Coordinates of C-alpha atoms in Angstrom, one line a residue:
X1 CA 43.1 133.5 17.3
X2 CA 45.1 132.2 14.3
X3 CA 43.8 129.5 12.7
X4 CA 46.1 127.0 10.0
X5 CA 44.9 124.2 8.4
X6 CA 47.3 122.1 7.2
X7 CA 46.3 118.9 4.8
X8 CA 49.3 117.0 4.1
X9 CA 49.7 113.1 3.9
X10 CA 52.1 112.5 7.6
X11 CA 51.7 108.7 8.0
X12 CA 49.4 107.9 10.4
X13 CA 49.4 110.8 12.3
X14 CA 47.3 113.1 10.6
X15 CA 46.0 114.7 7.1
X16 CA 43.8 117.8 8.3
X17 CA 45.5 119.9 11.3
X18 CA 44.1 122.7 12.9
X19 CA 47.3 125.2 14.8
X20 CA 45.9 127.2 17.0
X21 CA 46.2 129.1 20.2
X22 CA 43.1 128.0 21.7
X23 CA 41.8 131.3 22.3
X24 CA 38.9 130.9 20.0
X25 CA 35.0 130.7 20.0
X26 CA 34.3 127.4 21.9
X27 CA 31.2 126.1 19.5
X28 CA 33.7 127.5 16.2
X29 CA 36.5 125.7 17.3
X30 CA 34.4 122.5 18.2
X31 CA 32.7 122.9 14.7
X32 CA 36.6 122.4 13.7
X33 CA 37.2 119.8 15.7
X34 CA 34.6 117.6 13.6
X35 CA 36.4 118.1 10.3
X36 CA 40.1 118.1 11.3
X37 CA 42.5 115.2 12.5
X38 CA 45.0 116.6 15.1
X39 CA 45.2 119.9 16.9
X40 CA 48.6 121.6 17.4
X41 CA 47.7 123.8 20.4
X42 CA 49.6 126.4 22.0
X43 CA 50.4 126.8 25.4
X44 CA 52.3 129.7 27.0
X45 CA 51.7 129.8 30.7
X46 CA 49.6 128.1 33.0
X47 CA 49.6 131.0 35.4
X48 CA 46.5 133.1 34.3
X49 CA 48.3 136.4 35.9
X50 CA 51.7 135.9 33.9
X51 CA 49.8 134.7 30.6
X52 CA 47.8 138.0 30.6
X53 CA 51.2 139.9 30.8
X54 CA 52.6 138.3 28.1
X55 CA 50.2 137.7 25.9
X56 CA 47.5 140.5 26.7
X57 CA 45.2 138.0 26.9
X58 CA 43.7 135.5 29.8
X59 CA 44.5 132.1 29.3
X60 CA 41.0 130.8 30.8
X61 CA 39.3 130.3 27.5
X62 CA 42.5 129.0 26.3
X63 CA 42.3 126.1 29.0
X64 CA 38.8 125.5 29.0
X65 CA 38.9 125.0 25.6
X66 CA 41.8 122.8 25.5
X67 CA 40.0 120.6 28.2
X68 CA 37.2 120.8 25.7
X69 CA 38.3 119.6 22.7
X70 CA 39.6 116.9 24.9
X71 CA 36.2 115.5 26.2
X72 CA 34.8 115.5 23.0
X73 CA 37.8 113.1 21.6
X74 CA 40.0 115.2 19.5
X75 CA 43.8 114.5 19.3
X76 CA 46.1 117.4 20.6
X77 CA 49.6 117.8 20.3
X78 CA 50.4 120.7 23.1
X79 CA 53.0 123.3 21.7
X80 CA 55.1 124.5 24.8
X81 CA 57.4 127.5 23.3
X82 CA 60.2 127.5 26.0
X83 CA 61.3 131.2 27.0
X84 CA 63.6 132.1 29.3
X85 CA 63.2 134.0 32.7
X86 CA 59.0 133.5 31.2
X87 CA 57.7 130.1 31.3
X88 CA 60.5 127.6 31.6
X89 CA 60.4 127.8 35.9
X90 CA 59.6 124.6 37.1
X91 CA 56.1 124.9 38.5
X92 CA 54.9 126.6 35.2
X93 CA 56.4 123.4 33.6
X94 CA 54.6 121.1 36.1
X95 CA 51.6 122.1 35.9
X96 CA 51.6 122.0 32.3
X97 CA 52.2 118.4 32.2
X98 CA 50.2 117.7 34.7
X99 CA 47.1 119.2 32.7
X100 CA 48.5 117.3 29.7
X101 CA 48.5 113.7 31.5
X102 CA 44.4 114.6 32.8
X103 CA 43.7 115.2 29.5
X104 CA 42.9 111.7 27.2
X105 CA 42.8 113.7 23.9
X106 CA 46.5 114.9 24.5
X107 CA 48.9 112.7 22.2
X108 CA 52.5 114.3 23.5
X109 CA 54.2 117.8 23.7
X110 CA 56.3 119.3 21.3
X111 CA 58.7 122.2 23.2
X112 CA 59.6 124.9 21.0
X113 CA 62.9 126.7 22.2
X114 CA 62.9 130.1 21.9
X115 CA 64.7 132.0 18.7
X116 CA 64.9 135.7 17.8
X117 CA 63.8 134.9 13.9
X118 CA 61.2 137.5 14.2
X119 CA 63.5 140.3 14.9
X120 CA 63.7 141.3 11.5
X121 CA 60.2 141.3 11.1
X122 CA 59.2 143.5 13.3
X123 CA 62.1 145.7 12.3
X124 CA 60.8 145.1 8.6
X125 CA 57.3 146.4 10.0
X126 CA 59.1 149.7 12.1
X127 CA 57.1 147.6 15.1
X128 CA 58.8 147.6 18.2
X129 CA 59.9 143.6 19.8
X130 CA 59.3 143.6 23.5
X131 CA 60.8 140.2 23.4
X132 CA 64.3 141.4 21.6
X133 CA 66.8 140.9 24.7
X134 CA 65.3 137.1 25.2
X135 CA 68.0 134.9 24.8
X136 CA 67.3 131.4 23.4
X137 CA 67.3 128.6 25.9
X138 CA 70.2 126.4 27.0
X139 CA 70.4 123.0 25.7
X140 CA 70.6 122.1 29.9
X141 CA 67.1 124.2 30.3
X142 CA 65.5 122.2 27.5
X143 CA 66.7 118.6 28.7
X144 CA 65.6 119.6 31.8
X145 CA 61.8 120.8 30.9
X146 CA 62.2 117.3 28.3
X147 CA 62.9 115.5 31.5
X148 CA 59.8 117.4 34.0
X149 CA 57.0 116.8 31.3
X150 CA 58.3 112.9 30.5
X151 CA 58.0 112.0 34.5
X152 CA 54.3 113.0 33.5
X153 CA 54.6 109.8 31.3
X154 CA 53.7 111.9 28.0
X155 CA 55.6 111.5 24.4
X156 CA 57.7 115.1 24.5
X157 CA 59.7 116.0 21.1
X158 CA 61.6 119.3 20.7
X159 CA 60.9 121.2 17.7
X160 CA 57.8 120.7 15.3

């Protein structure tokens, strides 16, 4: 998993943040959870089948950790990276809000549009970008996924 802890003064929303992808010991990232003000927390794709294509990984520990760190009160700011023709149908989005609204530790969604900045990167690292003929999303997809997760009645903010 990849794990950033961020301390910087933002208001009253947090000092200590923990970004991570949630696929992570449960008891380490619980141990976390008792030292760190909000979680940003990354979620690709509900479907356990699709998340395993694209990620290589299943997203079970992923969600059961989410729900987790839920129970035992920590505040969660879900990260939904919106790509194209991957995880912006309308079901996927769904049923990522839905899990959001169950969840009392969940504070709002951030949607992350999809950009191509890593392309040089991996050129950089002679690494080959499976992702490279992605285009980024429409403004109309992202109102539209904006517009699904806030009928959930949760805060949603592009960006961040």
């Amino acid at each position: 998993t990849r794990w950033c802890v961020r301390s910087r003064g933002l208001g009253d929303v947090s000092k200590r943040q923990v970004d991570t992808s949630g696929h992570a010991d449960t008891q380490t990232l619980l141990e976390a959870a008792a030292r760190t003000d909000l979680f940003l927390y990354d979620l690709k794709h509900m479907d356990p089948e699709k998340h395993h294509r694209y990620t290589g990984v299943s997203n079970d520990v992923i969600l059961a950790n989410l729900k987790q760190l839920s129970h035992q009160g920590a505040r969660i700011i879900i990260r939904l990276p919106v790509i194209p023709g991957i995880n912006d149908d309308e079901e996927n989005i769904d049923r990522t809000g839905a899990l959001a609204a169950s969840l009392d530790g969940v504070i709002g969604i951030n949607i992350l549009p999809y950009h191509s900045a890593a392309e040089a990167k991996y050129q950089n690292l002679g690494l080959n970008n499976n992702a490279s003929d992605v285009q980024r999303p429409t403004e109309e997809v992202i109102a539209s996924v904006v517009r699904h997760l806030e009928s959930y009645n949760i805060e949603v903010k592009i960006g961040g």
